[in-house]
Tab-separated table of C-alpha atoms and ligand atoms in Angstrom:
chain	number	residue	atom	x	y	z
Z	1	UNK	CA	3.795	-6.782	-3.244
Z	2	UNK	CA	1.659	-4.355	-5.628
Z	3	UNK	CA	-1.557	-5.094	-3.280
Z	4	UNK	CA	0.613	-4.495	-0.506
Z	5	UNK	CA	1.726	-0.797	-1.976
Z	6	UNK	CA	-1.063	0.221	-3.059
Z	7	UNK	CA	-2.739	-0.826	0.482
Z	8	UNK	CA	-0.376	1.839	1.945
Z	9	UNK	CA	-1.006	3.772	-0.207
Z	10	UNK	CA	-4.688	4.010	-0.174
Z	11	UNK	CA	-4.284	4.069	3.757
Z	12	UNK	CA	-1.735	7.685	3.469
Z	13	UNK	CA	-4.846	9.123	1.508
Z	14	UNK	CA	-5.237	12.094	4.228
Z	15	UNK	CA	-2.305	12.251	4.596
Z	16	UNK	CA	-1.548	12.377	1.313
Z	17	UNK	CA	-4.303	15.009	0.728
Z	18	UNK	CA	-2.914	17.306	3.715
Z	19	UNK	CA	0.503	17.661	2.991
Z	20	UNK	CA	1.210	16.645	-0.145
Z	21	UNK	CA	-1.289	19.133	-1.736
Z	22	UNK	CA	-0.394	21.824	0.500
Z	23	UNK	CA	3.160	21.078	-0.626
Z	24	UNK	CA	2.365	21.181	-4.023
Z	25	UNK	CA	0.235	24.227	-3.962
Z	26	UNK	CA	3.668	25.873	-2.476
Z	27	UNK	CA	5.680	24.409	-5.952
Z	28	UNK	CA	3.130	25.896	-8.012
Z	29	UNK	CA	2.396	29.201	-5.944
Z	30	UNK	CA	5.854	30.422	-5.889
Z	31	UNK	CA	7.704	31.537	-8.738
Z	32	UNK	CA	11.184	32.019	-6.814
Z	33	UNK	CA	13.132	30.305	-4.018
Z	34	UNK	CA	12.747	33.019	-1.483
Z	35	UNK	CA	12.693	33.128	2.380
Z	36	UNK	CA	8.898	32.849	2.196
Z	37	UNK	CA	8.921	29.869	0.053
Z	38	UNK	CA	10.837	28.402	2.999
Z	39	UNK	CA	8.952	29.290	5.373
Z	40	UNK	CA	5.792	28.089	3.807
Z	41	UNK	CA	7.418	24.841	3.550
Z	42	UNK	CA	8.220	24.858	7.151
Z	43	UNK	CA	4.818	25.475	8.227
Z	44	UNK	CA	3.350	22.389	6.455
Z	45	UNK	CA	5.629	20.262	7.074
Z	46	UNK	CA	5.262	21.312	10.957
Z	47	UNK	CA	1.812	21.356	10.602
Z	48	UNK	CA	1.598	17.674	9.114
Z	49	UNK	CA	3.561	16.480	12.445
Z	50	UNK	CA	6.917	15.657	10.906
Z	51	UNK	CA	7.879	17.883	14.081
Z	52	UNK	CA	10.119	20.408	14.424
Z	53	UNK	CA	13.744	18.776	14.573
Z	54	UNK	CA	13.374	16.809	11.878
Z	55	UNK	CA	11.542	19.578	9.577
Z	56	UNK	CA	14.696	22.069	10.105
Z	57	UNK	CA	16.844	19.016	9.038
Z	58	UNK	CA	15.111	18.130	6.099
Z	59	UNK	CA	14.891	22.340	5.264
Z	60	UNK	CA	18.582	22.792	5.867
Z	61	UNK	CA	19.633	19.838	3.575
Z	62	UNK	CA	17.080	20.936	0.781
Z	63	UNK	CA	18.674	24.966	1.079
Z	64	UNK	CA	22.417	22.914	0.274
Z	65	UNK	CA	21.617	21.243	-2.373
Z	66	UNK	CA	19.439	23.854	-3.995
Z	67	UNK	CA	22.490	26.340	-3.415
Z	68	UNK	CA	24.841	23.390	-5.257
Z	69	UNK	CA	22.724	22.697	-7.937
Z	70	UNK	CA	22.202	26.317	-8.998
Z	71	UNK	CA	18.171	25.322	-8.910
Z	72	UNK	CA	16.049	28.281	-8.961
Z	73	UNK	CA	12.760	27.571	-9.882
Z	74	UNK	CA	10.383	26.053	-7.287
Z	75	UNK	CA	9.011	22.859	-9.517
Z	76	UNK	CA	12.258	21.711	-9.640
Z	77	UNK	CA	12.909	21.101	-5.872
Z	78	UNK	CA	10.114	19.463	-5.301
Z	79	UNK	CA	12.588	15.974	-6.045
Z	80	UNK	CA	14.868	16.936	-3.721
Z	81	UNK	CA	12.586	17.791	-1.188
Z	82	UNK	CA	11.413	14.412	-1.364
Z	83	UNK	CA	14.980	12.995	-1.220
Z	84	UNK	CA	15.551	15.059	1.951
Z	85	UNK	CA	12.632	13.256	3.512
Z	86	UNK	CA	13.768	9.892	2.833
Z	87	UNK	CA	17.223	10.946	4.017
Z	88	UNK	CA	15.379	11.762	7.647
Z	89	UNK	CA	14.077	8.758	7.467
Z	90	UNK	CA	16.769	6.531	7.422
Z	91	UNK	CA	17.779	4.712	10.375
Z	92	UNK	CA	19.956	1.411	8.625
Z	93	UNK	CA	19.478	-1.509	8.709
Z	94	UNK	CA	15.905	-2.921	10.530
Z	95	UNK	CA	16.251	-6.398	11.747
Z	96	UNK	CA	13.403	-8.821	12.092
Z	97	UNK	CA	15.513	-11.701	14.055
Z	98	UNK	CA	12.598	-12.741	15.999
Z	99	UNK	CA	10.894	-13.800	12.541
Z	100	UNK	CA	13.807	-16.749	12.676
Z	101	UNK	CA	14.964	-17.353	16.062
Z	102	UNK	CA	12.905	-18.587	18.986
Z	103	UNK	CA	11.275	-15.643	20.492
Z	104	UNK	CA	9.382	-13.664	23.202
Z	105	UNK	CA	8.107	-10.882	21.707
Z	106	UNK	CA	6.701	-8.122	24.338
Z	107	UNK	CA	3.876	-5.794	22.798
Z	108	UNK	CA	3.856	-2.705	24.906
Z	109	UNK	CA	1.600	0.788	24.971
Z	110	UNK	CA	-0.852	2.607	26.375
Z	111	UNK	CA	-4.327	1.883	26.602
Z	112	UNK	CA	-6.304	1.859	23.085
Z	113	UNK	CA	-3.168	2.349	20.896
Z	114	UNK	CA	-3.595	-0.327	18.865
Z	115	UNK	CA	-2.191	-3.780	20.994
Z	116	UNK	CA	-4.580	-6.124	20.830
Z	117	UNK	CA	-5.008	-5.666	16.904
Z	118	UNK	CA	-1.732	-5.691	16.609
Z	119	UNK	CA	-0.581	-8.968	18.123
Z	120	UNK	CA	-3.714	-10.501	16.492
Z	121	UNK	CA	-2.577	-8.991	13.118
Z	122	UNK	CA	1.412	-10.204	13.538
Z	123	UNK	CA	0.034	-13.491	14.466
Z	124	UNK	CA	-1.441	-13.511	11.468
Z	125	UNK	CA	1.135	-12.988	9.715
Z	126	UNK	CA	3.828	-14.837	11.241
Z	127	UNK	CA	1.712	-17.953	11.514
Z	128	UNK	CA	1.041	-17.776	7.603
Z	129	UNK	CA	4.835	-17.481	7.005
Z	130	UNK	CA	4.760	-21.671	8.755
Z	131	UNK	CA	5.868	-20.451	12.574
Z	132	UNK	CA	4.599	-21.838	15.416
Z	133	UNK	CA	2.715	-19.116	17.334
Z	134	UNK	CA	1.615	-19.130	20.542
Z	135	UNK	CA	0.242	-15.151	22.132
Z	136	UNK	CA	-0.189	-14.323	25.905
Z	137	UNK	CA	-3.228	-12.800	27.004
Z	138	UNK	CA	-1.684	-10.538	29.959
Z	139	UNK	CA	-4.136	-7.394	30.013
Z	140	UNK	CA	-5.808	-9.339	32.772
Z	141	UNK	CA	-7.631	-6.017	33.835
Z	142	UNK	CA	-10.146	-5.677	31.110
Z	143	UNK	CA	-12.237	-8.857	30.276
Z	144	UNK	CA	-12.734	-7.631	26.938
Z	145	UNK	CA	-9.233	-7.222	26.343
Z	146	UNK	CA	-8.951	-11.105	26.846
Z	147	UNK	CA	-12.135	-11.791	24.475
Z	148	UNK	CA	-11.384	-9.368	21.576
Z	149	UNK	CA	-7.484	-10.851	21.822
Z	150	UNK	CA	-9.060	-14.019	21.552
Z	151	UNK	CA	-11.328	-13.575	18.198
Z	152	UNK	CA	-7.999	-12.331	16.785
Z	153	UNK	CA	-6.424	-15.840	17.972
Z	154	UNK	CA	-9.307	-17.777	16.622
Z	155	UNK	CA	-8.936	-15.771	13.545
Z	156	UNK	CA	-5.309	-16.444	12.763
Z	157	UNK	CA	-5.576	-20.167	13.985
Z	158	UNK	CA	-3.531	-19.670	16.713
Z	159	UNK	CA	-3.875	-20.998	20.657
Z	160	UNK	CA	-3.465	-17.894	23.088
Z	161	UNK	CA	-2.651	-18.487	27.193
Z	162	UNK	CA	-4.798	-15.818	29.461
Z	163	UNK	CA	-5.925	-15.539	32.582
Z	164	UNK	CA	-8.743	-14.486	34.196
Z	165	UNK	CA	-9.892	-10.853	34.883
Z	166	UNK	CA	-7.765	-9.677	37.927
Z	167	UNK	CA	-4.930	-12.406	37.328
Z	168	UNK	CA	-1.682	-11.394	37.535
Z	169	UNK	CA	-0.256	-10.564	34.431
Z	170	UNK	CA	3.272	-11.719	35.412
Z	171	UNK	CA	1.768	-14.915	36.131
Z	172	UNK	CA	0.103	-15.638	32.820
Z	173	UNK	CA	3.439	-14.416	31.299
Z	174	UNK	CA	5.266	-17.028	33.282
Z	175	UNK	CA	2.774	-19.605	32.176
Z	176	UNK	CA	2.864	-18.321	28.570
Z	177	UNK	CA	6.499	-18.561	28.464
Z	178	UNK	CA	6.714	-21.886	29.920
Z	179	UNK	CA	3.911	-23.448	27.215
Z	180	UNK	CA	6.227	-21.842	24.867
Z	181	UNK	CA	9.262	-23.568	25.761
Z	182	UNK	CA	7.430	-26.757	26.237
Z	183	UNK	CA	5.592	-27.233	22.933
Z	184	UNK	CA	8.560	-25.950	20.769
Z	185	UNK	CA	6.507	-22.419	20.143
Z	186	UNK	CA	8.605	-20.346	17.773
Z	187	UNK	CA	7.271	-16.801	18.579
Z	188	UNK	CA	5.457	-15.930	21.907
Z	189	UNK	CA	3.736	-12.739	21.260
Z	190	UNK	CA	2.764	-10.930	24.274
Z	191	UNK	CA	-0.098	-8.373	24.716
Z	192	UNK	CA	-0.105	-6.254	27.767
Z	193	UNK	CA	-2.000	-3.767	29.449
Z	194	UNK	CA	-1.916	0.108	28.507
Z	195	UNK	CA	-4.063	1.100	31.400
Z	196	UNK	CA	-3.120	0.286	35.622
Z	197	UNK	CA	-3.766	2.743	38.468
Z	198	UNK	CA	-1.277	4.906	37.698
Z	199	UNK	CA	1.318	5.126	35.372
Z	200	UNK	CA	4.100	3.996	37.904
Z	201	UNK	CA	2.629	1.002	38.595
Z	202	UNK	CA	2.205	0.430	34.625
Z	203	UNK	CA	5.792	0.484	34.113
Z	204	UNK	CA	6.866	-1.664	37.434
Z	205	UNK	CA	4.919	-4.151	35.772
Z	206	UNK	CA	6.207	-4.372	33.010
Z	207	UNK	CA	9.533	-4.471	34.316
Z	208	UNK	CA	8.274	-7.406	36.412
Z	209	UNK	CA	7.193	-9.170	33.275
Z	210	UNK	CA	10.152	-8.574	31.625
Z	211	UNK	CA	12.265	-10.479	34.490
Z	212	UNK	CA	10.491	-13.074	34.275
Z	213	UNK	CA	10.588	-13.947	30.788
Z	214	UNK	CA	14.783	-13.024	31.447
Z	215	UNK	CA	14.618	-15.819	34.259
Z	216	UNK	CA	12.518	-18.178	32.612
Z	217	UNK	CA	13.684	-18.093	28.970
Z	218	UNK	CA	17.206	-16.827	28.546
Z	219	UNK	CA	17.909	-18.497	25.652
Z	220	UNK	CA	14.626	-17.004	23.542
Z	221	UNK	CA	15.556	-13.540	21.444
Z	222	UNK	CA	13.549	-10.696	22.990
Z	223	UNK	CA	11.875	-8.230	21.358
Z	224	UNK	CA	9.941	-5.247	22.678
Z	225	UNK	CA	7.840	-3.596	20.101
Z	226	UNK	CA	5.979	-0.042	21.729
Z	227	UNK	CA	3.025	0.642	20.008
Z	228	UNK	CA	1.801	4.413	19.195
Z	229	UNK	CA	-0.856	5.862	17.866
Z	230	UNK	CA	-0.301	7.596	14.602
Z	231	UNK	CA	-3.213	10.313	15.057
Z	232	UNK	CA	-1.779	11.658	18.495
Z	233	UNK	CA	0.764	12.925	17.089
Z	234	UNK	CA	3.828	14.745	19.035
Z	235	UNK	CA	2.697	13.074	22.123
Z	236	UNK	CA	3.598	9.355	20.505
Z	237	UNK	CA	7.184	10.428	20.774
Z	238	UNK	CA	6.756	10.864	24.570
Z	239	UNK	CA	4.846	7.669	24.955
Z	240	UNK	CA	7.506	5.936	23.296
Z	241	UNK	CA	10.961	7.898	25.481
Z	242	UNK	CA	8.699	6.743	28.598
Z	243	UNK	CA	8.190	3.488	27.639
Z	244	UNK	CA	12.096	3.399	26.716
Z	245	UNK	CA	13.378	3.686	30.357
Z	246	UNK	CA	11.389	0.598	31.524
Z	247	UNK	CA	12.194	-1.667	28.343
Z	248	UNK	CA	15.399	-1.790	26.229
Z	249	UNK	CA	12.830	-1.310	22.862
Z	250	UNK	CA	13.588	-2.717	19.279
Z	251	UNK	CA	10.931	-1.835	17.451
Z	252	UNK	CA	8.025	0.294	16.773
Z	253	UNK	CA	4.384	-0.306	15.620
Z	254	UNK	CA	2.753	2.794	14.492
Z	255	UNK	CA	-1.095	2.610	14.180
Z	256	UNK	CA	-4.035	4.096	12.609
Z	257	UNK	CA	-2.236	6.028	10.123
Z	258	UNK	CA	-5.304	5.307	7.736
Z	259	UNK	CA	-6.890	7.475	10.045
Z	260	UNK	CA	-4.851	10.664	10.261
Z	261	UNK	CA	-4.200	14.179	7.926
Z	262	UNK	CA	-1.197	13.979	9.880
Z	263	UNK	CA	1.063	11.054	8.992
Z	264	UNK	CA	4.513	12.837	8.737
Z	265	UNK	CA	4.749	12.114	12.259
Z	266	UNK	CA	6.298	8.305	10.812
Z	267	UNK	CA	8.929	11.113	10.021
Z	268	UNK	CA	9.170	12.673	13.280
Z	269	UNK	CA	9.948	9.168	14.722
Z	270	UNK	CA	12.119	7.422	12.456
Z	271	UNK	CA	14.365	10.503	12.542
Z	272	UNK	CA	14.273	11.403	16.168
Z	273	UNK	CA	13.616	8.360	18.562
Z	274	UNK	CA	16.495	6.539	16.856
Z	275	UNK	CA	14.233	2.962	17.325
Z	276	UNK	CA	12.897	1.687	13.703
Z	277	UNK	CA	9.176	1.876	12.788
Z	278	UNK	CA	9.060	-1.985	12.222
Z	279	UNK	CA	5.395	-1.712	11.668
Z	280	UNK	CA	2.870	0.001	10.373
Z	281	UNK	CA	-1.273	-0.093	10.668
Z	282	UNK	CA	-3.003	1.624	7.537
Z	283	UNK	CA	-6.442	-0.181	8.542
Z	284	UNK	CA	-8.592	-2.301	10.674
Z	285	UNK	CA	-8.330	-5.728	8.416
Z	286	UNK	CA	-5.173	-8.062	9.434
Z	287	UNK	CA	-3.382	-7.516	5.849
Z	288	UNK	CA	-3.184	-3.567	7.338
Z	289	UNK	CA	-0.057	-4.346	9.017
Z	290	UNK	CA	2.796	-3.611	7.563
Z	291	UNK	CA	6.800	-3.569	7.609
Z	292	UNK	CA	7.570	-0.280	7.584
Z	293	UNK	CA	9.817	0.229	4.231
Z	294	UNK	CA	10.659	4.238	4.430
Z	295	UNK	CA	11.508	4.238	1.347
Z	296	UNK	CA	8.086	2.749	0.219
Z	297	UNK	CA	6.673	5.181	2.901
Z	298	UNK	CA	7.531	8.374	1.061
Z	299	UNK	CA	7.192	7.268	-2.335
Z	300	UNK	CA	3.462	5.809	-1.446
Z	301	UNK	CA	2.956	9.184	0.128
Z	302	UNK	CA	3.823	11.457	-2.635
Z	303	UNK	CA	2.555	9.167	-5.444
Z	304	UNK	CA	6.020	8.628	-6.880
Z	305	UNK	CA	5.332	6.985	-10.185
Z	306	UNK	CA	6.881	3.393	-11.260
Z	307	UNK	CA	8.844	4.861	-14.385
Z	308	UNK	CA	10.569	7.672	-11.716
Z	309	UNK	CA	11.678	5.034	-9.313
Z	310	UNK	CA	13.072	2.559	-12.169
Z	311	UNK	CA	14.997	5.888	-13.066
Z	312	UNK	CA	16.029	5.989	-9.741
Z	313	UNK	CA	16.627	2.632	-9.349
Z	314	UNK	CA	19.513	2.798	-12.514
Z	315	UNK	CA	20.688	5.963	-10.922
Z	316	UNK	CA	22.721	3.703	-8.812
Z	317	UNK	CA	20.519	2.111	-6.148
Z	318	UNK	CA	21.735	-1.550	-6.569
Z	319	UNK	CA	19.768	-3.237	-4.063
Z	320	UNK	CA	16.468	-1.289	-4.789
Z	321	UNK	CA	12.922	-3.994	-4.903
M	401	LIG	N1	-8.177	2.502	11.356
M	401	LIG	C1	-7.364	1.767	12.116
M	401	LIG	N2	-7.777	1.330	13.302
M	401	LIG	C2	-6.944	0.587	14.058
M	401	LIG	C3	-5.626	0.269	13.622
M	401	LIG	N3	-5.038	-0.457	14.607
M	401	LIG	C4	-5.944	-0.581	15.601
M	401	LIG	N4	-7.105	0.045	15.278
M	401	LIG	C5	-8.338	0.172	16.078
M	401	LIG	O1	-8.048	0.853	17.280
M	401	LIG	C6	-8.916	0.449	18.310
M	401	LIG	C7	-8.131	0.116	19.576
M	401	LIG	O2	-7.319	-1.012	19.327
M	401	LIG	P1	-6.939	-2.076	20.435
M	401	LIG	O3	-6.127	-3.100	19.746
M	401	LIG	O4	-8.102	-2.505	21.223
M	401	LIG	O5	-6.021	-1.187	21.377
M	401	LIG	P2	-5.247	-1.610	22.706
M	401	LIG	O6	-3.991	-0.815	22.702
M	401	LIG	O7	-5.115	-3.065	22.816
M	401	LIG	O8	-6.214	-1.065	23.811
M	401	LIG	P3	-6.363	-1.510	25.352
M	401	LIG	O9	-6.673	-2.964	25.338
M	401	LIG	O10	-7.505	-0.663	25.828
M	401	LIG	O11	-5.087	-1.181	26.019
M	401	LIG	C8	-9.696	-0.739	17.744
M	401	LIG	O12	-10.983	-0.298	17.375
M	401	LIG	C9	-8.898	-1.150	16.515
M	401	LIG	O13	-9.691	-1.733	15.510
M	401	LIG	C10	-5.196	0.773	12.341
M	401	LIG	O14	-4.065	0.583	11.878
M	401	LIG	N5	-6.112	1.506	11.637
């Protein structure tokens, strides 16, 4: 698990340099809680793309419990600032059923989001927990979709179902599924295409592909995992509401945050879409993906130390890691 922290946390180094600095450069700049110290505060954390919903929240709680706990010197808010984040952040419970039951999971997004890594990364990963993997080529519109899909299959030993360029995606779904059910497959990971004609036809596609695996596999546990980019910022939260009123969507992957000043938009989305970041990319190499812990977000963020979370930890959390 350390490699795995301190993964994330090398891959929230801009961010980490963008915000966190700027925030700190507020605690140290100010010498009293004033409407300007505020207001600073707003502005980076707008500015960092934890959007502006969520940044009046996580203002509006910090103001209460600054005004119950008497605190009036900057330094000493910066804790509960970063309590109020994690608050934001917390959406219960996230399930990963479709790690244990037989599954067709549905990887959905548009075009150059992160997909094709993806899949190839969870197959990774779900084949080296001992599951039975089979993924479903159905970006039939790009030939090097298919290929680069493939290398990730080859790369995580597991068999992959496509068709050929101009196939119908449906179709290679249906065969996918089939295989699946046929050869015991415990997860069926499905990549799709980000790009058609128009967006319209995009979506009635995917609805398509998403009766057939209804009429074909009933029994399997779906999952529908939309995957946004984490340096587009604002505009992920759109991608994701649109892709929400063609598929009922469990989970989020969020991408390329090893590539972005701006990673507070994680915030943005696990307060205001109300579907859990399940996922998250810090990096090109398959151990980059991620379950998204938010509470191992923000502390690999702002650097929280080991002795400060043990404190924490005997503060009360029972069932902290
Ligand atoms: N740095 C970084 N790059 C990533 C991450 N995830 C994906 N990428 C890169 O993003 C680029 C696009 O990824 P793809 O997987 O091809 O995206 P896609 O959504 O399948 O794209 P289409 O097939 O065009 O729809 C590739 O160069 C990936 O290596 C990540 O977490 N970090």
């Amino acid at each position: 698990m350390a490699g795995f922290f301190s993964r994330l946390k090398e891959g929230l180094t801009k961010t980490r340099n963008n915000i966190v600095s700027s925030i700190d450069a507020v605690f140290g700049g100010f010498s009293t809680i004033d409407e300007d110290f505020y207001e600073e505060l707003e502005e980076i954390l707008i500015m960092g793309d934890i959007g502006v919903n969520a940044t009046e929240k996580i203002l509006e709680r910090l103001r209460e419990q600054v005004k119950e706990k008497h605190i009036k010197e900057p330094a000493a808010c910066k804790e509960l600032l970063i309590e109020s984040i994690r608050e934001q952040m917390q959406v219960g419970e996230t399930a990963y059923d479709f790690e244990n039951e037989q599954s067709v999971v549905l990887v959905i997004g548009v075009n150059g989001v992160g997909k094709t890594t993806s899949v190839g990364k969870l197959a990774g990963i779900l084949k080296d927990q001992g599951k039975n993997v089979l993924i479903a080529a159905a970006d039939t519109y790009r030939a090097a979709a298919g290929e680069q899909l493939l290398t990730w299959a080859n790369r995580a030993g597991v068999p992959m179902i496509g068709g050929k360029e101009g196939a119908d995606p449906a179709s290679v779904v249906y065969d996918a599924v089939n295989a699946a059910k046929a050869r015991g497959v415990d997860v069926l990971l499905c990549d799709t295409a980000g790009r058609l004609h128009n967006k319209k036809n995009l979506m009635e596609e995917l609805k398509k592909i998403n009766r057939i695996i209804e009429r074909e596999f009933p029994d399997a546990h779906r999952e529908n995992l939309v995957v946004l980019d984490g340096t587009t910022g604002q505009n992920a939260l759109n991608q994701a509401r649109e892709f929400g009123q063609v598929a009922d969507l469990t989970g989020i992957i969020l991408t390329k945050m090893d590539g972005t000043a701006k990673g507070g938009i994680a915030v943005a989305i696990q307060s205001e879409l109300n579907i859990p970041v399940k996922y998250i990319g810090v990096g090109e190499h398959i151990e980059d993906l991620q379950k998204f812990d938010p509470e191992q977000f923000v502390n690999a963020l702002f650097d929280v130390k080991e002795e400060d979370l043990a404190e924490e930890m005997t503060g009360g959390n029972e069932d902290g890691e």
